[in-house]
mmCIF file of C-alpha atoms and ligand atoms in Angstrom:
data_model
loop_
_atom_site.group_PDB
_atom_site.id
_atom_site.type_symbol
_atom_site.label_atom_id
_atom_site.label_comp_id
_atom_site.label_asym_id
_atom_site.label_seq_id
_atom_site.Cartn_x
_atom_site.Cartn_y
_atom_site.Cartn_z
ATOM 1 C CA MET A 24 9.079 -17.624 11.388
ATOM 2 C CA ILE A 25 9.987 -14.114 10.413
ATOM 3 C CA THR A 26 13.077 -12.805 12.578
ATOM 4 C CA LEU A 27 15.294 -10.261 12.755
ATOM 5 C CA LEU A 28 19.147 -11.615 12.305
ATOM 6 C CA ASP A 29 21.127 -10.090 15.030
ATOM 7 C CA LYS A 30 23.268 -7.680 13.025
ATOM 8 C CA THR A 31 22.362 -6.339 9.747
ATOM 9 C CA LYS A 32 23.985 -8.240 7.002
ATOM 10 C CA VAL A 33 25.573 -5.843 3.523
ATOM 11 C CA TYR A 34 26.952 -6.684 0.572
ATOM 12 C CA ALA A 35 27.988 -4.757 -2.240
ATOM 13 C CA GLY A 36 26.028 -6.902 -5.575
ATOM 14 C CA ARG A 37 25.645 -6.138 -9.132
ATOM 15 C CA LEU A 38 23.561 -8.305 -12.754
ATOM 16 C CA LYS A 39 26.159 -10.772 -13.594
ATOM 17 C CA ASP A 40 24.116 -9.999 -17.165
ATOM 18 C CA PRO A 41 25.579 -6.117 -18.382
ATOM 19 C CA GLU A 42 22.680 -5.844 -20.882
ATOM 20 C CA ARG A 43 20.531 -5.784 -17.970
ATOM 21 C CA LEU A 44 22.836 -4.522 -15.512
ATOM 22 C CA ILE A 45 23.191 -0.983 -17.904
ATOM 23 C CA ALA A 46 19.532 -0.966 -17.940
ATOM 24 C CA SER A 47 19.172 -0.756 -13.814
ATOM 25 C CA SER A 48 19.738 2.859 -11.930
ATOM 26 C CA SER A 49 22.197 0.858 -9.706
ATOM 27 C CA GLY A 50 24.054 -2.539 -9.633
ATOM 28 C CA GLY A 51 20.524 -3.947 -10.917
ATOM 29 C CA ALA A 52 19.106 -5.932 -7.030
ATOM 30 C CA PHE A 53 15.166 -5.246 -8.310
ATOM 31 C CA THR A 54 15.498 -7.365 -11.740
ATOM 32 C CA ALA A 55 17.266 -9.962 -9.521
ATOM 33 C CA LEU A 56 15.046 -10.133 -6.644
ATOM 34 C CA SER A 57 12.623 -9.297 -9.481
ATOM 35 C CA ASP A 58 13.195 -12.229 -11.774
ATOM 36 C CA VAL A 59 13.123 -14.950 -8.092
ATOM 37 C CA PHE A 60 9.700 -14.452 -7.775
ATOM 38 C CA LEU A 61 8.296 -13.947 -11.662
ATOM 39 C CA VAL A 62 10.555 -17.298 -13.391
ATOM 40 C CA LYS A 63 7.720 -18.945 -10.626
ATOM 41 C CA GLY A 64 4.660 -17.481 -12.051
ATOM 42 C CA TYR A 65 4.448 -15.512 -8.792
ATOM 43 C CA ALA A 66 3.753 -11.843 -8.652
ATOM 44 C CA VAL A 67 5.315 -7.769 -8.088
ATOM 45 C CA ALA A 68 4.190 -5.429 -6.709
ATOM 46 C CA CYS A 69 5.932 -1.345 -7.258
ATOM 47 C CA ALA A 70 6.122 0.956 -8.599
ATOM 48 C CA VAL A 71 6.259 2.235 -12.937
ATOM 49 C CA TYR A 72 4.919 5.792 -14.373
ATOM 50 C CA ASP A 73 1.575 6.250 -15.874
ATOM 51 C CA TYR A 74 2.990 8.713 -19.284
ATOM 52 C CA ASN A 75 -0.858 8.961 -19.455
ATOM 53 C CA GLN A 76 -1.372 10.349 -15.905
ATOM 54 C CA LYS A 77 2.432 12.045 -15.727
ATOM 55 C CA LYS A 78 2.490 10.028 -12.349
ATOM 56 C CA VAL A 79 4.288 7.201 -10.784
ATOM 57 C CA ILE A 80 1.476 4.604 -9.456
ATOM 58 C CA TYR A 81 1.301 0.934 -7.877
ATOM 59 C CA LYS A 82 0.711 -2.210 -10.047
ATOM 60 C CA LEU A 83 0.965 -5.454 -9.244
ATOM 61 C CA LEU A 84 3.562 -8.031 -12.612
ATOM 62 C CA THR A 85 3.340 -10.532 -13.371
ATOM 63 C CA SER A 86 5.808 -10.932 -16.082
ATOM 64 C CA PRO A 87 9.328 -9.684 -16.759
ATOM 65 C CA GLU A 88 8.040 -7.456 -19.733
ATOM 66 C CA GLU A 89 5.741 -5.487 -16.862
ATOM 67 C CA ARG A 90 8.879 -5.644 -15.066
ATOM 68 C CA ASN A 91 11.241 -4.107 -17.276
ATOM 69 C CA MET A 92 8.593 -1.196 -17.868
ATOM 70 C CA ALA A 93 9.657 -0.526 -13.406
ATOM 71 C CA ARG A 94 13.220 -0.342 -13.157
ATOM 72 C CA GLY A 95 14.683 3.329 -12.910
ATOM 73 C CA SER A 96 14.413 5.236 -9.842
ATOM 74 C CA LYS A 97 11.422 7.990 -10.403
ATOM 75 C CA TYR A 98 12.336 11.261 -8.462
ATOM 76 C CA ILE A 99 8.905 12.043 -8.005
ATOM 77 C CA GLN A 100 6.530 10.981 -4.910
ATOM 78 C CA SER A 101 4.911 7.005 -6.198
ATOM 79 C CA LEU A 102 1.280 6.670 -5.546
ATOM 80 C CA PRO A 103 0.727 3.663 -3.758
ATOM 81 C CA GLY A 104 -3.938 3.935 -4.371
ATOM 82 C CA ASN A 105 -5.156 0.366 -3.831
ATOM 83 C CA ILE A 106 -1.947 -2.143 -3.952
ATOM 84 C CA PHE A 107 -2.236 -3.498 -0.299
ATOM 85 C CA ALA A 108 -5.786 -4.554 -0.193
ATOM 86 C CA GLU A 109 -5.018 -6.253 -4.176
ATOM 87 C CA CYS A 110 -1.853 -7.728 -3.163
ATOM 88 C CA LYS A 111 -3.916 -9.347 -0.917
ATOM 89 C CA SER A 112 -6.634 -10.530 -2.617
ATOM 90 C CA TRP A 113 -4.022 -11.526 -5.424
ATOM 91 C CA LEU A 114 -2.936 -13.494 -2.779
ATOM 92 C CA ASP A 115 -6.224 -15.244 -1.558
ATOM 93 C CA GLN A 116 -6.897 -16.840 -5.083
ATOM 94 C CA ASN A 117 -2.798 -17.695 -5.875
ATOM 95 C CA PRO A 118 -3.343 -19.823 -2.215
ATOM 96 C CA ASP A 119 0.037 -21.394 -2.993
ATOM 97 C CA LYS A 120 1.920 -18.589 -4.662
ATOM 98 C CA GLU A 121 4.244 -15.841 -2.947
ATOM 99 C CA LEU A 122 4.589 -12.289 -3.844
ATOM 100 C CA LEU A 123 7.394 -9.847 -3.607
ATOM 101 C CA PHE A 124 6.611 -6.047 -2.827
ATOM 102 C CA VAL A 125 9.245 -3.650 -3.400
ATOM 103 C CA GLY A 126 8.800 0.368 -2.204
ATOM 104 C CA LEU A 127 10.411 3.495 -0.907
ATOM 105 C CA GLY A 128 11.068 3.216 2.683
ATOM 106 C CA CYS A 129 7.102 4.445 4.393
ATOM 107 C CA GLN A 130 5.566 2.695 2.077
ATOM 108 C CA ALA A 131 7.107 -0.979 2.921
ATOM 109 C CA GLU A 132 6.328 -0.613 6.605
ATOM 110 C CA GLY A 133 3.253 0.330 5.751
ATOM 111 C CA PHE A 134 3.052 -3.053 4.060
ATOM 112 C CA ARG A 135 5.409 -4.531 6.208
ATOM 113 C CA LYS A 136 1.536 -3.767 9.313
ATOM 114 C CA PHE A 137 -0.769 -4.528 7.050
ATOM 115 C CA ALA A 138 0.718 -8.586 6.167
ATOM 116 C CA GLU A 139 0.678 -8.944 9.509
ATOM 117 C CA MET A 140 -2.171 -7.386 10.214
ATOM 118 C CA LYS A 141 -3.456 -9.595 7.639
ATOM 119 C CA GLY A 142 -1.843 -12.656 8.187
ATOM 120 C CA ILE A 143 -0.165 -12.621 4.902
ATOM 121 C CA ARG A 144 3.226 -11.955 6.135
ATOM 122 C CA SER A 145 4.548 -15.520 5.088
ATOM 123 C CA ARG A 146 3.246 -15.393 1.675
ATOM 124 C CA VAL A 147 5.556 -11.209 1.066
ATOM 125 C CA TYR A 148 8.806 -10.681 0.392
ATOM 126 C CA ILE A 149 9.174 -6.584 1.360
ATOM 127 C CA VAL A 150 12.286 -4.717 -0.017
ATOM 128 C CA ASP A 151 13.011 -0.870 0.434
ATOM 129 C CA LEU A 152 14.486 1.556 -0.821
ATOM 130 C CA ILE A 153 16.973 3.627 0.437
ATOM 131 C CA CYS A 154 15.408 7.329 -0.213
ATOM 132 C CA HIS A 155 17.044 11.506 -0.462
ATOM 133 C CA GLY A 156 13.618 12.072 -0.935
ATOM 134 C CA SER A 157 9.805 11.338 -2.411
ATOM 135 C CA ALA A 158 9.410 14.729 -4.492
ATOM 136 C CA SER A 159 5.327 16.642 -5.106
ATOM 137 C CA PRO A 160 3.852 15.116 -8.008
ATOM 138 C CA LEU A 161 1.878 17.945 -8.586
ATOM 139 C CA ILE A 162 5.334 19.839 -9.717
ATOM 140 C CA TRP A 163 6.067 17.294 -11.827
ATOM 141 C CA SER A 164 3.249 17.014 -13.401
ATOM 142 C CA GLN A 165 3.128 20.582 -13.988
ATOM 143 C CA TYR A 166 6.627 20.501 -15.495
ATOM 144 C CA ALA A 167 6.100 17.622 -17.837
ATOM 145 C CA GLN A 168 2.691 19.121 -19.112
ATOM 146 C CA SER A 169 5.020 22.628 -19.773
ATOM 147 C CA LEU A 170 7.763 19.847 -21.753
ATOM 148 C CA GLU A 171 5.130 18.335 -24.064
ATOM 149 C CA ASP A 172 3.425 22.123 -24.493
ATOM 150 C CA ARG A 173 6.915 23.297 -25.294
ATOM 151 C CA TYR A 174 8.120 20.581 -27.497
ATOM 152 C CA GLY A 175 4.912 19.661 -29.043
ATOM 153 C CA GLY A 176 4.329 16.070 -28.029
ATOM 154 C CA GLN A 177 3.321 13.494 -25.193
ATOM 155 C CA ILE A 178 6.532 12.427 -23.195
ATOM 156 C CA GLU A 179 7.313 9.068 -25.162
ATOM 157 C CA PHE A 180 9.948 8.320 -22.393
ATOM 158 C CA LEU A 181 11.705 9.125 -18.883
ATOM 159 C CA THR A 182 14.784 8.749 -17.652
ATOM 160 C CA PHE A 183 16.591 9.547 -14.098
ATOM 161 C CA ARG A 184 19.310 8.093 -14.035
ATOM 162 C CA ASP A 185 20.036 6.785 -17.940
ATOM 163 C CA LYS A 186 23.666 4.577 -17.870
ATOM 164 C CA ARG A 187 23.895 4.892 -21.698
ATOM 165 C CA LYS A 188 27.358 6.452 -23.292
ATOM 166 C CA GLY A 189 26.279 9.837 -24.673
ATOM 167 C CA TRP A 190 23.024 10.279 -22.625
ATOM 168 C CA PRO A 191 22.377 12.927 -19.988
ATOM 169 C CA THR A 192 22.135 10.705 -17.143
ATOM 170 C CA ALA A 193 17.661 11.891 -16.291
ATOM 171 C CA ALA A 194 15.886 13.165 -19.546
ATOM 172 C CA VAL A 195 12.826 13.008 -21.429
ATOM 173 C CA VAL A 196 12.581 12.265 -24.975
ATOM 174 C CA ILE A 197 9.447 13.986 -27.240
ATOM 175 C CA ASN A 198 9.139 13.915 -31.041
ATOM 176 C CA GLY A 199 12.289 11.434 -30.916
ATOM 177 C CA LYS A 200 14.066 14.455 -29.005
ATOM 178 C CA ARG A 201 16.121 13.882 -26.056
ATOM 179 C CA ILE A 202 15.788 17.211 -24.081
ATOM 180 C CA PRO A 203 17.509 17.450 -20.801
ATOM 181 C CA ILE A 204 15.537 17.883 -16.957
ATOM 182 C CA LYS A 205 18.568 19.189 -15.023
ATOM 183 C CA LYS A 206 17.164 21.632 -14.085
ATOM 184 C CA TYR A 207 14.362 19.784 -12.269
ATOM 185 C CA MET A 208 17.392 17.174 -11.217
ATOM 186 C CA LYS A 209 18.437 20.170 -8.673
ATOM 187 C CA VAL A 210 15.539 21.017 -8.308
ATOM 188 C CA TYR A 211 14.959 17.618 -6.445
ATOM 189 C CA TYR A 212 18.386 17.292 -5.042
ATOM 190 C CA ASN A 213 18.045 20.216 -3.999
ATOM 191 C CA ARG A 214 15.648 19.400 -1.218
ATOM 192 C CA CYS A 215 13.146 21.971 -2.849
ATOM 193 C CA ILE A 216 10.582 19.645 -3.143
ATOM 194 C CA SER A 217 10.381 16.774 -1.347
ATOM 195 C CA ARG A 218 7.433 15.617 0.920
ATOM 196 C CA PRO A 219 7.989 18.061 3.859
ATOM 197 C CA SER A 220 7.811 14.294 5.970
ATOM 198 C CA CYS A 221 10.365 13.067 4.514
ATOM 199 C CA HIS A 222 12.209 15.625 6.910
ATOM 200 C CA VAL A 223 11.442 13.641 9.947
ATOM 201 C CA CYS A 224 11.771 9.993 7.822
ATOM 202 C CA PRO A 225 12.517 7.264 10.174
ATOM 203 C CA PHE A 226 13.686 4.701 7.711
ATOM 204 C CA ALA A 227 16.778 7.034 6.857
ATOM 205 C CA THR A 228 18.850 3.874 9.317
ATOM 206 C CA THR A 229 20.282 0.400 8.427
ATOM 207 C CA GLU A 230 18.077 -1.449 11.141
ATOM 208 C CA ARG A 231 14.255 -1.461 9.614
ATOM 209 C CA GLN A 232 12.087 -4.312 10.064
ATOM 210 C CA VAL A 233 11.498 -5.300 6.149
ATOM 211 C CA ASP A 234 13.540 -8.200 4.750
ATOM 212 C CA ILE A 235 15.812 -6.399 3.244
ATOM 213 C CA THR A 236 16.861 -2.512 1.354
ATOM 214 C CA ILE A 237 18.387 -2.183 -1.069
ATOM 215 C CA GLY A 238 20.220 1.325 -2.824
ATOM 216 C CA ASP A 239 23.519 1.944 -4.571
ATOM 217 C CA PHE A 240 26.717 1.560 -3.251
ATOM 218 C CA TRP A 241 28.336 4.819 -3.209
ATOM 219 C CA HIS A 242 32.052 5.339 -3.304
ATOM 220 C CA LEU A 243 32.479 1.787 -4.039
ATOM 221 C CA GLU A 244 36.292 2.737 -5.688
ATOM 222 C CA GLU A 245 37.450 4.196 -2.702
ATOM 223 C CA LYS A 246 35.528 1.208 -0.242
ATOM 224 C CA ILE A 247 36.341 -1.805 -2.184
ATOM 225 C CA PRO A 248 38.270 -0.538 -4.432
ATOM 226 C CA ASP A 249 38.806 -4.111 -7.128
ATOM 227 C CA PHE A 250 35.287 -4.819 -6.972
ATOM 228 C CA TYR A 251 33.957 -1.063 -8.586
ATOM 229 C CA ASP A 252 32.374 -1.283 -11.900
ATOM 230 C CA ALA A 253 31.639 1.837 -13.639
ATOM 231 C CA ASN A 254 27.679 0.945 -14.203
ATOM 232 C CA GLY A 255 26.902 1.027 -11.181
ATOM 233 C CA THR A 256 26.437 -1.971 -7.978
ATOM 234 C CA SER A 257 23.271 -1.932 -5.753
ATOM 235 C CA VAL A 258 23.739 -2.276 -1.486
ATOM 236 C CA ILE A 259 21.520 -4.436 -0.798
ATOM 237 C CA LEU A 260 20.897 -4.794 3.869
ATOM 238 C CA LEU A 261 20.021 -8.039 4.448
ATOM 239 C CA HIS A 262 17.432 -8.035 7.663
ATOM 240 C CA THR A 263 15.740 -10.946 8.522
ATOM 241 C CA ASN A 264 16.029 -14.785 8.084
ATOM 242 C CA HIS A 265 13.259 -14.075 5.364
ATOM 243 C CA GLY A 266 15.658 -12.031 3.494
ATOM 244 C CA TYR A 267 18.349 -13.517 3.938
ATOM 245 C CA GLU A 268 16.500 -16.869 2.206
ATOM 246 C CA LEU A 269 15.524 -14.653 -0.479
ATOM 247 C CA PHE A 270 18.802 -13.357 -1.295
ATOM 248 C CA GLU A 271 20.612 -17.044 -1.549
ATOM 249 C CA GLU A 272 18.210 -17.340 -4.641
ATOM 250 C CA ILE A 273 19.859 -14.256 -6.413
ATOM 251 C CA MET A 274 23.197 -15.249 -5.612
ATOM 252 C CA ASN A 275 24.009 -16.764 -8.824
ATOM 253 C CA SER A 276 22.617 -14.239 -10.868
ATOM 254 C CA MET A 277 24.913 -11.525 -9.339
ATOM 255 C CA ASP A 278 28.363 -10.457 -8.311
ATOM 256 C CA TYR A 279 29.299 -9.540 -4.896
ATOM 257 C CA ARG A 280 30.912 -9.112 -1.904
ATOM 258 C CA GLU A 281 30.218 -8.996 2.176
ATOM 259 C CA CYS A 282 31.004 -6.171 3.889
ATOM 260 C CA ASN A 283 29.653 -3.693 6.489
ATOM 261 C CA THR A 284 27.510 -0.801 7.576
ATOM 262 C CA SER A 285 30.596 1.324 7.046
ATOM 263 C CA ASP A 286 31.856 0.837 3.691
ATOM 264 C CA CYS A 287 27.896 1.175 2.914
ATOM 265 C CA TRP A 288 27.769 4.217 4.286
ATOM 266 C CA GLN A 289 25.440 7.605 3.024
ATOM 267 C CA LEU A 290 23.314 10.280 4.533
ATOM 268 C CA ASN A 291 19.988 8.622 4.093
ATOM 269 C CA LEU A 292 21.138 5.572 6.103
ATOM 270 C CA GLU A 293 22.501 7.584 9.055
ATOM 271 C CA HIS A 294 19.027 9.924 9.669
ATOM 272 C CA PRO A 295 16.350 12.112 7.195
ATOM 273 C CA THR A 296 18.210 14.447 4.757
ATOM 274 C CA PRO A 297 16.932 18.402 5.676
ATOM 275 C CA MET A 298 14.675 20.302 5.095
ATOM 276 C CA PHE A 299 15.671 23.400 2.795
ATOM 277 C CA GLU A 300 16.469 26.696 3.955
ATOM 278 C CA ASN A 301 14.564 28.431 1.341
ATOM 279 C CA ARG A 302 11.783 26.352 1.039
ATOM 280 C CA SER A 303 8.768 28.632 2.376
ATOM 281 C CA ALA A 304 10.018 31.072 -0.830
ATOM 282 C CA PHE A 305 10.272 28.504 -2.627
ATOM 283 C CA TRP A 306 6.587 27.404 -1.840
ATOM 284 C CA LYS A 307 5.956 31.208 -2.084
ATOM 285 C CA ASP A 308 7.558 32.408 -5.532
ATOM 286 C CA TYR A 309 5.847 27.941 -7.287
ATOM 287 C CA LYS A 310 1.929 29.333 -6.395
ATOM 288 C CA GLU A 311 2.498 32.818 -8.040
ATOM 289 C CA HIS A 312 4.694 32.177 -10.817
ATOM 290 C CA GLY A 313 4.715 28.536 -11.952
ATOM 291 C CA ALA A 314 7.092 25.766 -12.796
ATOM 292 C CA ASN A 315 8.051 26.834 -15.279
ATOM 293 C CA TYR A 316 9.374 29.837 -13.420
ATOM 294 C CA ILE A 317 10.783 27.972 -10.044
ATOM 295 C CA MET A 318 12.828 25.232 -12.641
ATOM 296 C CA LYS A 319 14.620 28.352 -13.712
ATOM 297 C CA LYS A 320 15.245 30.246 -10.433
ATOM 298 C CA TYR A 321 16.462 26.615 -8.219
ATOM 299 C CA GLY A 322 17.005 25.133 -10.723
ATOM 300 C CA THR A 323 19.859 26.131 -12.595
ATOM 301 C CA THR A 324 23.217 25.933 -11.684
ATOM 302 C CA THR A 325 25.501 29.192 -11.466
ATOM 303 C CA LEU A 326 29.222 29.872 -12.482
ATOM 304 C CA ARG A 327 30.541 30.173 -10.026
ATOM 305 C CA GLU A 328 28.433 25.665 -9.271
ATOM 306 C CA LYS A 329 29.893 24.795 -12.637
ATOM 307 C CA ILE A 330 33.783 25.600 -11.561
ATOM 308 C CA MET A 331 33.343 24.366 -7.801
ATOM 309 C CA TYR A 332 31.950 21.585 -9.486
ATOM 310 C CA ARG A 333 34.464 20.854 -11.882
ATOM 311 C CA ILE A 334 37.660 21.669 -10.056
ATOM 312 C CA LYS A 335 36.007 18.957 -7.104
ATOM 313 C CA LYS A 336 36.262 16.824 -10.348
ATOM 314 C CA LEU A 337 39.411 17.080 -11.251
ATOM 315 C CA GLU A 338 41.100 16.726 -7.392
ATOM 316 C CA GLY A 339 38.775 13.437 -7.824
ATOM 317 C CA GLY A 340 36.614 14.637 -4.717
ATOM 318 C CA GLY A 341 32.674 12.933 -5.080
ATOM 319 C CA TYR A 342 30.643 16.346 -3.828
ATOM 320 C CA LEU A 343 29.310 19.241 -5.540
ATOM 321 C CA ILE A 344 27.839 22.102 -3.096
ATOM 322 C CA VAL A 345 25.487 22.974 -4.883
ATOM 323 C CA SER A 346 24.280 25.497 -2.154
ATOM 324 C CA ASN A 347 25.342 27.311 -0.033
ATOM 325 C CA SER A 348 24.993 24.707 2.905
ATOM 326 C CA TRP A 349 24.057 21.524 1.483
ATOM 327 C CA ILE A 350 26.258 19.365 -0.093
ATOM 328 C CA LEU A 351 24.853 17.206 -2.959
ATOM 329 C CA ASN A 352 25.796 13.560 -3.632
ATOM 330 C CA ASP A 353 24.267 11.262 -5.694
ATOM 331 C CA ALA A 354 23.167 12.943 -8.812
ATOM 332 C CA ASP A 355 27.321 14.190 -8.838
ATOM 333 C CA PHE A 356 27.772 10.229 -7.907
ATOM 334 C CA SER A 357 25.675 8.993 -10.312
ATOM 335 C CA GLU A 358 27.372 11.130 -12.701
ATOM 336 C CA ARG A 359 30.402 10.206 -12.271
ATOM 337 C CA ARG A 360 29.728 6.987 -12.682
ATOM 338 C CA ALA A 361 28.231 7.699 -16.254
ATOM 339 C CA ALA A 362 31.496 9.134 -17.652
HETATM 340 C C1 FAD B 21 12.953 8.880 -5.026
HETATM 341 C C2 FAD B 21 14.178 7.916 -4.916
HETATM 342 C C3 FAD B 21 14.812 8.051 -4.263
HETATM 343 C C4 FAD B 21 16.825 7.861 -3.470
HETATM 344 N N1 FAD B 21 17.179 8.546 -2.457
HETATM 345 C C5 FAD B 21 18.370 6.747 -2.910
HETATM 346 C C6 FAD B 21 19.714 8.020 -2.335
HETATM 347 O O1 FAD B 21 19.601 8.804 -2.012
HETATM 348 N N2 FAD B 21 20.833 6.517 -2.022
HETATM 349 C C7 FAD B 21 20.169 5.442 -2.468
HETATM 350 O O2 FAD B 21 21.323 4.714 -1.927
HETATM 351 N N3 FAD B 21 19.239 5.222 -3.567
HETATM 352 C C8 FAD B 21 18.392 5.948 -3.356
HETATM 353 N N4 FAD B 21 17.403 5.331 -4.537
HETATM 354 C C9 FAD B 21 16.997 4.246 -4.699
HETATM 355 C C10 FAD B 21 17.946 3.571 -6.068
HETATM 356 O O3 FAD B 21 18.148 5.405 -6.658
HETATM 357 C C11 FAD B 21 17.830 2.803 -6.466
HETATM 358 O O4 FAD B 21 16.851 2.165 -7.167
HETATM 359 C C12 FAD B 21 17.760 1.460 -6.063
HETATM 360 O O5 FAD B 21 19.419 1.764 -5.594
HETATM 361 C C13 FAD B 21 17.377 0.522 -6.761
HETATM 362 O O6 FAD B 21 17.909 0.661 -8.367
HETATM 363 P P1 FAD B 21 18.178 -1.218 -8.564
HETATM 364 O O7 FAD B 21 19.205 -1.314 -9.944
HETATM 365 O O8 FAD B 21 17.978 -2.481 -7.529
HETATM 366 O O9 FAD B 21 16.296 -0.549 -9.643
HETATM 367 P P2 FAD B 21 15.980 -0.730 -10.831
HETATM 368 O O10 FAD B 21 15.909 -1.784 -11.830
HETATM 369 O O11 FAD B 21 16.019 0.948 -11.356
HETATM 370 O O12 FAD B 21 14.319 -0.241 -10.395
HETATM 371 C C14 FAD B 21 13.880 0.524 -9.289
HETATM 372 C C15 FAD B 21 13.287 0.135 -8.814
HETATM 373 O O13 FAD B 21 12.578 1.511 -7.947
HETATM 374 C C16 FAD B 21 11.525 1.554 -7.699
HETATM 375 N N5 FAD B 21 11.017 2.642 -8.285
HETATM 376 C C17 FAD B 21 11.400 3.673 -8.779
HETATM 377 N N6 FAD B 21 10.780 5.124 -7.964
HETATM 378 C C18 FAD B 21 10.137 5.562 -6.726
HETATM 379 C C19 FAD B 21 9.198 5.818 -6.353
HETATM 380 N N7 FAD B 21 9.103 6.703 -6.763
HETATM 381 N N8 FAD B 21 8.862 5.294 -5.432
HETATM 382 C C20 FAD B 21 8.324 3.513 -5.007
HETATM 383 N N9 FAD B 21 9.213 2.891 -5.794
HETATM 384 C C21 FAD B 21 10.040 3.636 -6.955
HETATM 385 C C22 FAD B 21 11.051 0.680 -9.289
HETATM 386 O O14 FAD B 21 9.051 0.313 -9.085
HETATM 387 C C23 FAD B 21 11.701 -0.733 -8.874
HETATM 388 O O15 FAD B 21 11.404 -1.206 -7.873
HETATM 389 C C24 FAD B 21 16.217 6.413 -4.660
HETATM 390 C C25 FAD B 21 14.994 5.990 -5.293
HETATM 391 C C26 FAD B 21 14.152 6.632 -5.463
HETATM 392 C C27 FAD B 21 13.004 6.148 -5.848
#
């Protein structure tokens, strides 16, 4: 029987294997968790970027190669399609097997309820991600199309968080040329393109009903300095006995430390990302002028912001002020981490 733990257990963890750690957005918890299923011939349902459709779609994966394609945070709303039904029919066809579902809080909770209704809850392990907000797929697809038109080719590689030295944090590759997508990132982090429902998200909490929550361990260098690693660390929150058992299976592949919910505090574990103050002006601009215009208008970093960023960096602070009332934390953190 699956029961909630009396108290959420919290770990900082990262893959022992440095290559796989570099290939992951944070500490590689997803890789460690999915390995448990893939080595047994089980399946993993999660979101993958589709380069032809320019969309993030859910797929049922059964090999490490397919799983590797799913790595990386995509700051675009993912589309579950028929994945719930696919999971159910895969489990029906494989009665002795289990399945891992990884998704954003809203998607994972939906799957949890579906699994309970369909009587498959004990055969599925459900992991959700800490989430800043799900970005409009329309804006991304138009922006991606405009990059393809401008650089005369299809996007062949996309990363929102590249950890390799010398690479920008977020970039696409077209015809072998690396093109930073900083403007898109700024528009995303400035909350311009999040879905309206993200601003009232009920899953921005440490108390959830899925098995495990994973995310970036922010400010680890301050909270557990002797465990800091510039290549990223995951925060792993265990909510159920099912989650705890799964965590025990990944302990060998990860370095980890037990900690608590105040050590891993971040905004989206306490409340949803607030709505952008000029949201209606932003969308009016978009409807009138299109994706390129809004990228320029809302995605350009001003000289003032650049100076403030430098000052904060010199002070060793972790924040970059990107608008009058909002603090950019995650992007800044990953930039500093990659530096
Ligand atoms: C839109 C979004 C916002 C996020 N905001 C925060 C945040 O504010 N704070 C924080 O700590 N962490 C946030 N994360 C989570 C973080 O960026 C990492 O994805 C997470 O720590 C897992 O890293 P990893 O190294 O274990 O996984 P990786 O190996 O990098 O794998 C990434 C996993 O995320 C899934 N994924 C990627 N994009 C999407 C998507 N659009 N929809 C659904 N699933 C997706 C992949 O399918 C895969 O399972 C966010 C992730 C996304 C996708």
